[in-house]
PDB file of C-alpha atoms in Angstrom:
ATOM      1  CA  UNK A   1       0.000   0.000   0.000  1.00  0.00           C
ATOM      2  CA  UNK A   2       1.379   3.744  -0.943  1.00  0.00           C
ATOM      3  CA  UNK A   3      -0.166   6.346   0.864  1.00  0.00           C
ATOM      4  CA  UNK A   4       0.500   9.699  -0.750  1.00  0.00           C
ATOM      5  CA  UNK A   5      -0.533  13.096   0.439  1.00  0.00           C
ATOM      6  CA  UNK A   6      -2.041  15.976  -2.535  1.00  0.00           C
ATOM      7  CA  UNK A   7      -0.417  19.184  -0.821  1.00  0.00           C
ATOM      8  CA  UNK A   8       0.209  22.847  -1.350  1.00  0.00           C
ATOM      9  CA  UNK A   9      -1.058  25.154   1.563  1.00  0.00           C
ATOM     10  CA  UNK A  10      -2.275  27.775  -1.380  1.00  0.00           C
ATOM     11  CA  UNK A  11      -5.576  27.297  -1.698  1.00  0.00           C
ATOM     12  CA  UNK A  12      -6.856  26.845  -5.643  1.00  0.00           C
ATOM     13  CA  UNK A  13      -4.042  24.950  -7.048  1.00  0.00           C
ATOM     14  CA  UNK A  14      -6.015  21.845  -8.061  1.00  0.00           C
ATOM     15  CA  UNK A  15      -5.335  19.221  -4.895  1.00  0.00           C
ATOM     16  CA  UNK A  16      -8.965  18.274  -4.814  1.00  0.00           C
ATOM     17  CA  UNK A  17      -9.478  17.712  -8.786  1.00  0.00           C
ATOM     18  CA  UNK A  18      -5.904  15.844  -8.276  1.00  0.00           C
ATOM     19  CA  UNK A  19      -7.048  13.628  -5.940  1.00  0.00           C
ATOM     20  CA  UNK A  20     -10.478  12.834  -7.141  1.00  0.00           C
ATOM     21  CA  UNK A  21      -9.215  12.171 -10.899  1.00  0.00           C
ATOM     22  CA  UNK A  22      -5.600  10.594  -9.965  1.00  0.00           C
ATOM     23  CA  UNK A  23      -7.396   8.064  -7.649  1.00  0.00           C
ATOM     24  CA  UNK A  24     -10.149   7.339 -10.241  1.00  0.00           C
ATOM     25  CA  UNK A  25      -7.709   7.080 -12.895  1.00  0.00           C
ATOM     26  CA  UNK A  26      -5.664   4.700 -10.562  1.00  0.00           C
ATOM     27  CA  UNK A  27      -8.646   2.898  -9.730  1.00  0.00           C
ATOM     28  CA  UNK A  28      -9.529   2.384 -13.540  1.00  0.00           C
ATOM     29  CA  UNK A  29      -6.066   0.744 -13.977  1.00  0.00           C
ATOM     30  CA  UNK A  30      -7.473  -2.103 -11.061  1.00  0.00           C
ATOM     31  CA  UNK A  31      -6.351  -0.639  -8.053  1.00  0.00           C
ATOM     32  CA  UNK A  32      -8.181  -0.396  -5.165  1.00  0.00           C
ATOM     33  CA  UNK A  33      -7.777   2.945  -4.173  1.00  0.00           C
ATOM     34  CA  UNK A  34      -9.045   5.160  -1.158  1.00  0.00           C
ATOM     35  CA  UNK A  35      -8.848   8.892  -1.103  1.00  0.00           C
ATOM     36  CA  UNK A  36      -8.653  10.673   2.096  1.00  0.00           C
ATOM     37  CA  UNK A  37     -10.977  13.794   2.398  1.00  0.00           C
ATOM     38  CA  UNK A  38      -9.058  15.896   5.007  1.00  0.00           C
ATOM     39  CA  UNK A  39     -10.179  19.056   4.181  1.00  0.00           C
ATOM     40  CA  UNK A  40     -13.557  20.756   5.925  1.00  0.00           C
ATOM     41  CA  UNK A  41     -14.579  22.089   2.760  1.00  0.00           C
ATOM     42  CA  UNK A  42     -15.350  18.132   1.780  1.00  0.00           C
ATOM     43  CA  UNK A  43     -14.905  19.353  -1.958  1.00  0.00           C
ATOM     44  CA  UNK A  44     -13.672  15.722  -2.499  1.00  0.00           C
ATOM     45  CA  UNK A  45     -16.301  14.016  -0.456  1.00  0.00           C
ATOM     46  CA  UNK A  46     -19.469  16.099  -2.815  1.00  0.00           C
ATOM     47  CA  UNK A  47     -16.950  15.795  -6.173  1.00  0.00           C
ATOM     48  CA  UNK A  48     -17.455  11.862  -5.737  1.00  0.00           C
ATOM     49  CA  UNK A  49     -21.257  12.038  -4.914  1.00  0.00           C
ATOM     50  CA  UNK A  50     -21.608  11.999  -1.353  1.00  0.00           C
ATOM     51  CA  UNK A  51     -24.429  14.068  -0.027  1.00  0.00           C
ATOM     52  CA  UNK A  52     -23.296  15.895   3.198  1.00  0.00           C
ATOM     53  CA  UNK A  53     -26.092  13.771   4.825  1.00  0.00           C
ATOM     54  CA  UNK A  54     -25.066  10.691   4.168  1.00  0.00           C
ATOM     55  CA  UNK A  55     -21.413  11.401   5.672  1.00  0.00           C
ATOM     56  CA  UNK A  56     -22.567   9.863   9.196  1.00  0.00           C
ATOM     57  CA  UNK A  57     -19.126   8.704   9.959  1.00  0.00           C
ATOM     58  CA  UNK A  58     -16.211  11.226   8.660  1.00  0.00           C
ATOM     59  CA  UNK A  59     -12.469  11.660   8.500  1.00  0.00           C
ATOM     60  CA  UNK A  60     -13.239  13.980  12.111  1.00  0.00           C
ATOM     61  CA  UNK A  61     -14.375  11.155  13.714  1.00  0.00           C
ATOM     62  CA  UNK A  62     -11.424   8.837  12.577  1.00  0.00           C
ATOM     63  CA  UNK A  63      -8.901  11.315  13.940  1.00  0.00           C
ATOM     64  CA  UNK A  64     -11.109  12.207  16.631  1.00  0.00           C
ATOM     65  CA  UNK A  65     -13.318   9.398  18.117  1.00  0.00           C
ATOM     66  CA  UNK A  66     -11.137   6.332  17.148  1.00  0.00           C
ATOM     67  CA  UNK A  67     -13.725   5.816  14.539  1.00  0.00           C
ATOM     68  CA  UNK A  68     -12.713   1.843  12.577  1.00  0.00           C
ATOM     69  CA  UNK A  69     -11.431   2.974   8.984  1.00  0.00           C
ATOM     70  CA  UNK A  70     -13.888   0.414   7.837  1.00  0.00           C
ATOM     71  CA  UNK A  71     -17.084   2.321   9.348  1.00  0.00           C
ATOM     72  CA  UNK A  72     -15.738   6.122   7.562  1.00  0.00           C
ATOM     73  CA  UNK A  73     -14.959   4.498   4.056  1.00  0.00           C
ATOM     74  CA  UNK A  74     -17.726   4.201   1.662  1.00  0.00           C
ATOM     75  CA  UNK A  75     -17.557   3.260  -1.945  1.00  0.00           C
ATOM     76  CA  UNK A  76     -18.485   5.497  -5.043  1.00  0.00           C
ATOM     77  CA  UNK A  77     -19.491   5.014  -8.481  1.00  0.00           C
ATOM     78  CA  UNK A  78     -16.288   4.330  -9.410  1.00  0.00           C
ATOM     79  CA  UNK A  79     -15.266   0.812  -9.139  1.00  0.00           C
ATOM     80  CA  UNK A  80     -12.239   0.397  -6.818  1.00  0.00           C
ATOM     81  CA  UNK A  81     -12.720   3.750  -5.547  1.00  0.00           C
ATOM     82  CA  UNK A  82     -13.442   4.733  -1.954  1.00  0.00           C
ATOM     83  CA  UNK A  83     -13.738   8.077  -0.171  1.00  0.00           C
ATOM     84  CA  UNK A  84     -13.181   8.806   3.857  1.00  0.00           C
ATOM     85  CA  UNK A  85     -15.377  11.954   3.443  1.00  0.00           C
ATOM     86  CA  UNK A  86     -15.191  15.220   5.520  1.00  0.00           C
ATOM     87  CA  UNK A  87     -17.470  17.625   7.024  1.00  0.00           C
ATOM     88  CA  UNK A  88     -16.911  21.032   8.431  1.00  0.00           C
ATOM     89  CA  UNK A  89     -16.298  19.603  11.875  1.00  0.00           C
ATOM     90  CA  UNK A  90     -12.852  19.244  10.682  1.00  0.00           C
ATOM     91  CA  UNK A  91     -12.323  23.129  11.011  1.00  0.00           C
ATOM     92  CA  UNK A  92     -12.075  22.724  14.654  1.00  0.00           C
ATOM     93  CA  UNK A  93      -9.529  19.632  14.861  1.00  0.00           C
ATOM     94  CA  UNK A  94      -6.438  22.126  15.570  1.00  0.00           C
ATOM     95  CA  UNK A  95      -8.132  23.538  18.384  1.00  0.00           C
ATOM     96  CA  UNK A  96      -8.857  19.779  19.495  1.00  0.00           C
ATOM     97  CA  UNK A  97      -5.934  18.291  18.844  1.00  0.00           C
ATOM     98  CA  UNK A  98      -3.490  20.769  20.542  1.00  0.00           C
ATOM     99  CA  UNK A  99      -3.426  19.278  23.946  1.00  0.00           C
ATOM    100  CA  UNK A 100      -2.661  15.507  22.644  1.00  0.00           C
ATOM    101  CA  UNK A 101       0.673  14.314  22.898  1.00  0.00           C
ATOM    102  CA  UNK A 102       0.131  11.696  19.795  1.00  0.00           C
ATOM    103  CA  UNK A 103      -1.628  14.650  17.669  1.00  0.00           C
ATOM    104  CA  UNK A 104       0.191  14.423  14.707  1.00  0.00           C
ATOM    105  CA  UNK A 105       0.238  10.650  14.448  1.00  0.00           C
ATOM    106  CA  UNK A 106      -3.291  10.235  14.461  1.00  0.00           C
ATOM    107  CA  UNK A 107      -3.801   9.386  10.684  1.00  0.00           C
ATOM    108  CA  UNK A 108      -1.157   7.055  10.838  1.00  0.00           C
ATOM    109  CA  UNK A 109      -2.441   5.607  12.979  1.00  0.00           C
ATOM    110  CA  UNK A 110      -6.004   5.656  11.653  1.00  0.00           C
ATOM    111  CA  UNK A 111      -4.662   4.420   8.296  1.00  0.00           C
ATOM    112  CA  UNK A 112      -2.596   1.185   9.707  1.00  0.00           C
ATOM    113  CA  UNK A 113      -6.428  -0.279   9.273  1.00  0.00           C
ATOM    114  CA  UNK A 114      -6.216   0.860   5.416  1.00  0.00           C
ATOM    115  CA  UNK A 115      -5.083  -3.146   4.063  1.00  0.00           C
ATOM    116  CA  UNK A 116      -7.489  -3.695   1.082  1.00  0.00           C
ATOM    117  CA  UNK A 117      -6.193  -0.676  -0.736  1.00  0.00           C
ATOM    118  CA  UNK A 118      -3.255  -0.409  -3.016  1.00  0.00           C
ATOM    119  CA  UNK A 119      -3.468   3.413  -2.986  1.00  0.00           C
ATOM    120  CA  UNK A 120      -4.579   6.072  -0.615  1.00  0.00           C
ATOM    121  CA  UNK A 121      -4.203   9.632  -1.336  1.00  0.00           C
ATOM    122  CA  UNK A 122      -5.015  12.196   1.153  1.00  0.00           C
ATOM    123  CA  UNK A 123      -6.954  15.832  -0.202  1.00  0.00           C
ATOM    124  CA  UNK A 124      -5.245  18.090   2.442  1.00  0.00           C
ATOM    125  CA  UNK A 125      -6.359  21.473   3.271  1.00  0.00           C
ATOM    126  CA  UNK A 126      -5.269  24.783   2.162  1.00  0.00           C
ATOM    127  CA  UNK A 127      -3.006  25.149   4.825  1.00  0.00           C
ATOM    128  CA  UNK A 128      -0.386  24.091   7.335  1.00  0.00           C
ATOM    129  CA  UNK A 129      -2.199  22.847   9.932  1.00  0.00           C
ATOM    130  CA  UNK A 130      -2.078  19.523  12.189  1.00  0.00           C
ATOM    131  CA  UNK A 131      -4.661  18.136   9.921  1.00  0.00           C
ATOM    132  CA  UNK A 132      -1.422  18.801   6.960  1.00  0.00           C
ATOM    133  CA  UNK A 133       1.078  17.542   9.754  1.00  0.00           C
ATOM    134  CA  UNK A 134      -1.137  14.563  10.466  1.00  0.00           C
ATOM    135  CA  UNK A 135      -1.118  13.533   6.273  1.00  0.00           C
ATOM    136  CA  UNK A 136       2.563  14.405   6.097  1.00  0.00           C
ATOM    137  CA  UNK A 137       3.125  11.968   9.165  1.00  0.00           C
ATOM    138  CA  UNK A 138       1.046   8.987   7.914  1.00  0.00           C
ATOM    139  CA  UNK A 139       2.340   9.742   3.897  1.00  0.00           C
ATOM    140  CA  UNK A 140       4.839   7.656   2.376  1.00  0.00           C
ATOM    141  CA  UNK A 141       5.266  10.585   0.058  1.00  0.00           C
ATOM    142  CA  UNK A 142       3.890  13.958  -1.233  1.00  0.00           C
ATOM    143  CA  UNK A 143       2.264  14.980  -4.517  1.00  0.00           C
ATOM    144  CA  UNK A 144       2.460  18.770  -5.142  1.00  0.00           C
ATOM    145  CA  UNK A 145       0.116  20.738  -7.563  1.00  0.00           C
ATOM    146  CA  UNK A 146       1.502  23.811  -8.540  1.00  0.00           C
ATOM    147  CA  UNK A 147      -0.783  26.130 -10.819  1.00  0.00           C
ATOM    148  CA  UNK A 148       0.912  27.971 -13.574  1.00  0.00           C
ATOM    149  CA  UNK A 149       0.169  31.064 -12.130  1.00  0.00           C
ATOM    150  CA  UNK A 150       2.624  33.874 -11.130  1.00  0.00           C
ATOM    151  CA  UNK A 151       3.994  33.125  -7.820  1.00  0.00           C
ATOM    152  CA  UNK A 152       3.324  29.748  -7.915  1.00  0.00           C
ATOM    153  CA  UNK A 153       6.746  29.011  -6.385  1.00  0.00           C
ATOM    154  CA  UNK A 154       6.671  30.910  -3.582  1.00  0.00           C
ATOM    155  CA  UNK A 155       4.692  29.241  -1.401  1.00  0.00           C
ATOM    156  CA  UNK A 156       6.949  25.706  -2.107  1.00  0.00           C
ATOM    157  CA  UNK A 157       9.708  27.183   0.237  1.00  0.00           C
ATOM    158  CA  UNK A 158       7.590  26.787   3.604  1.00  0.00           C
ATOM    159  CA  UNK A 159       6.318  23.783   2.292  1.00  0.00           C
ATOM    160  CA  UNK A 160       9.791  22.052   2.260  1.00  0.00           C
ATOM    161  CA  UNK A 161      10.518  23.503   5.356  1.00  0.00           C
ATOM    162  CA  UNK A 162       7.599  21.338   6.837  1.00  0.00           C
ATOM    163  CA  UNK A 163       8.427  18.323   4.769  1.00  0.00           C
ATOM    164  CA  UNK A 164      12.326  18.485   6.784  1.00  0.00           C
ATOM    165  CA  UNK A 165      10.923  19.306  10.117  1.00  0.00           C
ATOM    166  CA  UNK A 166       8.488  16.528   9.565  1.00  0.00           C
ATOM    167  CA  UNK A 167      11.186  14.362   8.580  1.00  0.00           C
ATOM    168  CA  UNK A 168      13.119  15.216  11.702  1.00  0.00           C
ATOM    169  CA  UNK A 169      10.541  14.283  14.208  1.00  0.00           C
ATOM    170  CA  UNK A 170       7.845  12.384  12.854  1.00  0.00           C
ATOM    171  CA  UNK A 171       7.994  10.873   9.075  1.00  0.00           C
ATOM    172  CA  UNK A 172      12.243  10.683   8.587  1.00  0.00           C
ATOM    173  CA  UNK A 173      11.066   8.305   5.706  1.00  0.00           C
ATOM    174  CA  UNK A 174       8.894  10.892   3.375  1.00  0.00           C
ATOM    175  CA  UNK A 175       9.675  11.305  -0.017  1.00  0.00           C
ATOM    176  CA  UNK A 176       8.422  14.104  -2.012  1.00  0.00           C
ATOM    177  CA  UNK A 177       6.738  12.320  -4.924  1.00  0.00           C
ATOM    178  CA  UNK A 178       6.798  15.275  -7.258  1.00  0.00           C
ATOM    179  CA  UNK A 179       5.374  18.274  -8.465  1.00  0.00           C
ATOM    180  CA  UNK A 180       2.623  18.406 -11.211  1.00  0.00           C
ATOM    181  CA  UNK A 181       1.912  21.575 -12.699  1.00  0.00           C
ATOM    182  CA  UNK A 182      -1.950  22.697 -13.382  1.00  0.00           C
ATOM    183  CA  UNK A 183      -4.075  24.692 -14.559  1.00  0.00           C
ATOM    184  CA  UNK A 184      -1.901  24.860 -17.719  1.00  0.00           C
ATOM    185  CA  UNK A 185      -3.000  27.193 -20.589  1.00  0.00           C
ATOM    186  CA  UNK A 186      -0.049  26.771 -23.448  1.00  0.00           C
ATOM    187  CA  UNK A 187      -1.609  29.513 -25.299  1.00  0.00           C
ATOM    188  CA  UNK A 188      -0.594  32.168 -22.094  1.00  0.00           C
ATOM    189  CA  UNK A 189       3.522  33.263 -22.341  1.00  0.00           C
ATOM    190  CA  UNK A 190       2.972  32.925 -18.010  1.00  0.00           C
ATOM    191  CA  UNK A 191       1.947  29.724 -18.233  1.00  0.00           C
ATOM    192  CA  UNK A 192       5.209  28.363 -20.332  1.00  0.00           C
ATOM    193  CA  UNK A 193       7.391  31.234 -17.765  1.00  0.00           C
ATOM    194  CA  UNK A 194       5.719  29.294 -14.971  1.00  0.00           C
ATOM    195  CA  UNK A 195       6.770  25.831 -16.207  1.00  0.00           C
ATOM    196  CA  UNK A 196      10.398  27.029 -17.279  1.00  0.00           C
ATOM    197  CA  UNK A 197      10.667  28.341 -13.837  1.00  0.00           C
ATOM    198  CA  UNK A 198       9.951  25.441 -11.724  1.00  0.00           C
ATOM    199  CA  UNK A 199      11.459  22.765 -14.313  1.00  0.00           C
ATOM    200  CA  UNK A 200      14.965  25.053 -13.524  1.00  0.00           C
ATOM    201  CA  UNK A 201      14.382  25.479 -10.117  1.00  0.00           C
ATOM    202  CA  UNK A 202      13.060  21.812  -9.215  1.00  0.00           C
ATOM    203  CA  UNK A 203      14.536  19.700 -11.842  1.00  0.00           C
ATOM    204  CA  UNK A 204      13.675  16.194 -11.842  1.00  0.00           C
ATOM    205  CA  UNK A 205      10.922  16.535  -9.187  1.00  0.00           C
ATOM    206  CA  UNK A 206       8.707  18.470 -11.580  1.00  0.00           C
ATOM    207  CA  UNK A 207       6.764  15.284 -13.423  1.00  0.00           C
ATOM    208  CA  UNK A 208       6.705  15.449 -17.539  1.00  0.00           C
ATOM    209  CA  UNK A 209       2.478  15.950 -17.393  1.00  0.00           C
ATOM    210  CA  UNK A 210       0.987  18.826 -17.528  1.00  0.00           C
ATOM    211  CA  UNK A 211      -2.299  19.157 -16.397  1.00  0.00           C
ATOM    212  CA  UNK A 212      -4.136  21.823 -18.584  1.00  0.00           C
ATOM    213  CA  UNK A 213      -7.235  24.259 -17.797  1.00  0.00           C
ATOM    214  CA  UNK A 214     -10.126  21.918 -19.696  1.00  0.00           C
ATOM    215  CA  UNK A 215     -13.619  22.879 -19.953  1.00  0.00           C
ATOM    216  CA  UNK A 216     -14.806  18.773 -19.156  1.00  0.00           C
ATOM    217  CA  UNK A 217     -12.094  18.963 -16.035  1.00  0.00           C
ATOM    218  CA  UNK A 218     -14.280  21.724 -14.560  1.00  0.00           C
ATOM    219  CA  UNK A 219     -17.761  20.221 -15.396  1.00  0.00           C
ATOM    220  CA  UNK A 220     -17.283  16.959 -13.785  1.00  0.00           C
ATOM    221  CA  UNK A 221     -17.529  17.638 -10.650  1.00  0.00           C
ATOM    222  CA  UNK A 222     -20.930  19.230 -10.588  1.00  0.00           C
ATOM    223  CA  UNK A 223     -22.031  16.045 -12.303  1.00  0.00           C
ATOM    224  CA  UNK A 224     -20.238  13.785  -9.272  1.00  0.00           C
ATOM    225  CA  UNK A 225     -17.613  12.397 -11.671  1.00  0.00           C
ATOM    226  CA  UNK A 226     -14.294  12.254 -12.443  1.00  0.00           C
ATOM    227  CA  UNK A 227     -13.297  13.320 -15.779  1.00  0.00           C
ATOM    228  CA  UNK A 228     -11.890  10.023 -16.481  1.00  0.00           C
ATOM    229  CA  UNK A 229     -15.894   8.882 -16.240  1.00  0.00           C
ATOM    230  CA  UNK A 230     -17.710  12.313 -17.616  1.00  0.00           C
ATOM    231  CA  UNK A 231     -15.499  12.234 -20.553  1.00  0.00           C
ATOM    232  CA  UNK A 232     -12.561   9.801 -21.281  1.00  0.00           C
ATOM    233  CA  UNK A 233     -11.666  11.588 -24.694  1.00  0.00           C
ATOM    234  CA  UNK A 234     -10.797  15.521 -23.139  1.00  0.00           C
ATOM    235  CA  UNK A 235      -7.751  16.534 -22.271  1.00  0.00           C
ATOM    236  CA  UNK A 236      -8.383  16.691 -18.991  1.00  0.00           C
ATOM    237  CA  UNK A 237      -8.897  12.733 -18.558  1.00  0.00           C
ATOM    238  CA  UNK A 238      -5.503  11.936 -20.866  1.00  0.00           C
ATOM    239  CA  UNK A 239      -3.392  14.482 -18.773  1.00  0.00           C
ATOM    240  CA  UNK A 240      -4.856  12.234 -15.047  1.00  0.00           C
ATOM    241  CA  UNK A 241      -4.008   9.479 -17.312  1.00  0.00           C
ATOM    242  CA  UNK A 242      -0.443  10.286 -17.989  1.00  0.00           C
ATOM    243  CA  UNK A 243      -0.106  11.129 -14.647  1.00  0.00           C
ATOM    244  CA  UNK A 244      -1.180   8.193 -13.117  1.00  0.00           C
ATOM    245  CA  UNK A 245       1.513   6.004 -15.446  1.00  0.00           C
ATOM    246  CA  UNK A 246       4.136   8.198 -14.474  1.00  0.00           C
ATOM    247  CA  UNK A 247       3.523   7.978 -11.223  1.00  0.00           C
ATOM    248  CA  UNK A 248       3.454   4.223 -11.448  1.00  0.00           C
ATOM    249  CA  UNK A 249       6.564   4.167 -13.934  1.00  0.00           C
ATOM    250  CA  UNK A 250       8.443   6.285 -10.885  1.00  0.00           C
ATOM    251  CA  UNK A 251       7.490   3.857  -8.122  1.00  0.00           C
ATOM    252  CA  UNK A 252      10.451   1.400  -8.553  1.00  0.00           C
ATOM    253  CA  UNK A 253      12.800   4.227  -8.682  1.00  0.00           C
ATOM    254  CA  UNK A 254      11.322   5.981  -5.281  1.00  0.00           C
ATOM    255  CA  UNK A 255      11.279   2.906  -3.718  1.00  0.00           C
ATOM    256  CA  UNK A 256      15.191   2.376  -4.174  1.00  0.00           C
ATOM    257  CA  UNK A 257      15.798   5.119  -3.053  1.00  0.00           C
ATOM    258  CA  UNK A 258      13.999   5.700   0.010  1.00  0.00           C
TER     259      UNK A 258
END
């Protein structure tokens, strides 16, 4: 099982649509895959069709009432796909979770349960809070979206910082998985400076997709689908595509070298 956590703490990158349409493009390949919705907007939980009312167990109560992994999952229409979906009781976890001594091990802990799945990804928040420090804990590794925007490297700096200090005390084994740009528009001269920038700056750890703006990317959700399902011929569904073999064609090479 890889568990890998979607994170960038600016908000509007593309984590959720990352999550919802990696894992269903994972899932379409035959894994069983689980995404993790641990941010209180739920955008990932309603993306994949689940009505806030029918979110009875959540990830709150698996970091906060010892909730069985088993009781929070449910399945969507995807085959091989589950969700751990969120409500806004999540927005209070960091006033919660202060005074516990374990709080940012939590998830890990939580996710030790997680053996029928082959993949979990984790839809973190805008933001670094224990809920981020809990996915970065429990992560084998991270997945960055980075939107070809200007200043879209700015934020990465604090982010690393995290990743070491969570390497230092909690997680020394976490690997960052890579960075995956989005939101691409090739016809905009910022969206190719963007790229050029972060392909010199980050090398190697920028993957070869792009993911590009796509009409069909931003309708699926309000139809409770990933792209992959909505419509398998856009752009949108062969970028998640190439990102998901990519990601699969890097695994034996991560795993050396963790």
């Amino acid at each position: 099982m890889r568990i890998v956590a979607i994170t960038n703490q600016k908000g509007g990158v593309g984590k959720t649509t990352t999550a919802i349409n990696l894992g269903a493009t994972l899932a379409s390949m035959k894994f069983r895959v689980l995404i993790v919705d641990l941010d209180p907007q739920g955008n990932a939980s309603t993306g994949l069709g689940i009505d806030p009312a029918d979110r009875v167990k959540s990830t709150y109560d698996l970091l906060l009432d010892g909730a069985d992994l088993a009781d929070v999952a449910q399945k969507t229409q995807v085959d091989d796909l589950w969700i751990a979906p969120a409500t806004t009781d999540l927005s209070s976890t960091d006033i919660e979770l202060g005074q516990r001594d374990n709080r940012v091990f939590l998830l890990k802990e939580a996710l030790a349960q997680a053996v029928p799945y082959d993949y979990v990804l984790i839809d973190c928040p805008p933001s670094l809070s224990l809920l981020t420090l809990n996915a970065l804990t429990a992560a084998h590794s991270l997945l960055v979206p980075l939107q070809a925007e200007f200043f879209a490297l700015e934020g990465l700096s604090q982010l690393m910082l995290t990743v070491r200090e969570v390497r230092e005390t909690a997680n020394p084994a976490l690997r960052i998985e890579g960075v995956v740009l989005t939101m691409h528009d090739a016809r905009m001269n910022l969206s190719k400076q963007v790229e050029d920038d972060a392909r010199a700056t980050l090398g190697e750890l920028v993957f070869d997709t792009i993911v590009p703006r796509n009409v069909r990317l931003s309708e699926a959700p309000s139809f409770a689908l990933p792209v992959i399902s909505y419509d398998p011929a856009s752009k949108g569904s062969q970028a998640y595509i190439d990102l998901a073999n990519e990601l699969l064609d890097r695994e034996p090479q991560t795993q050396e070298t963790a």
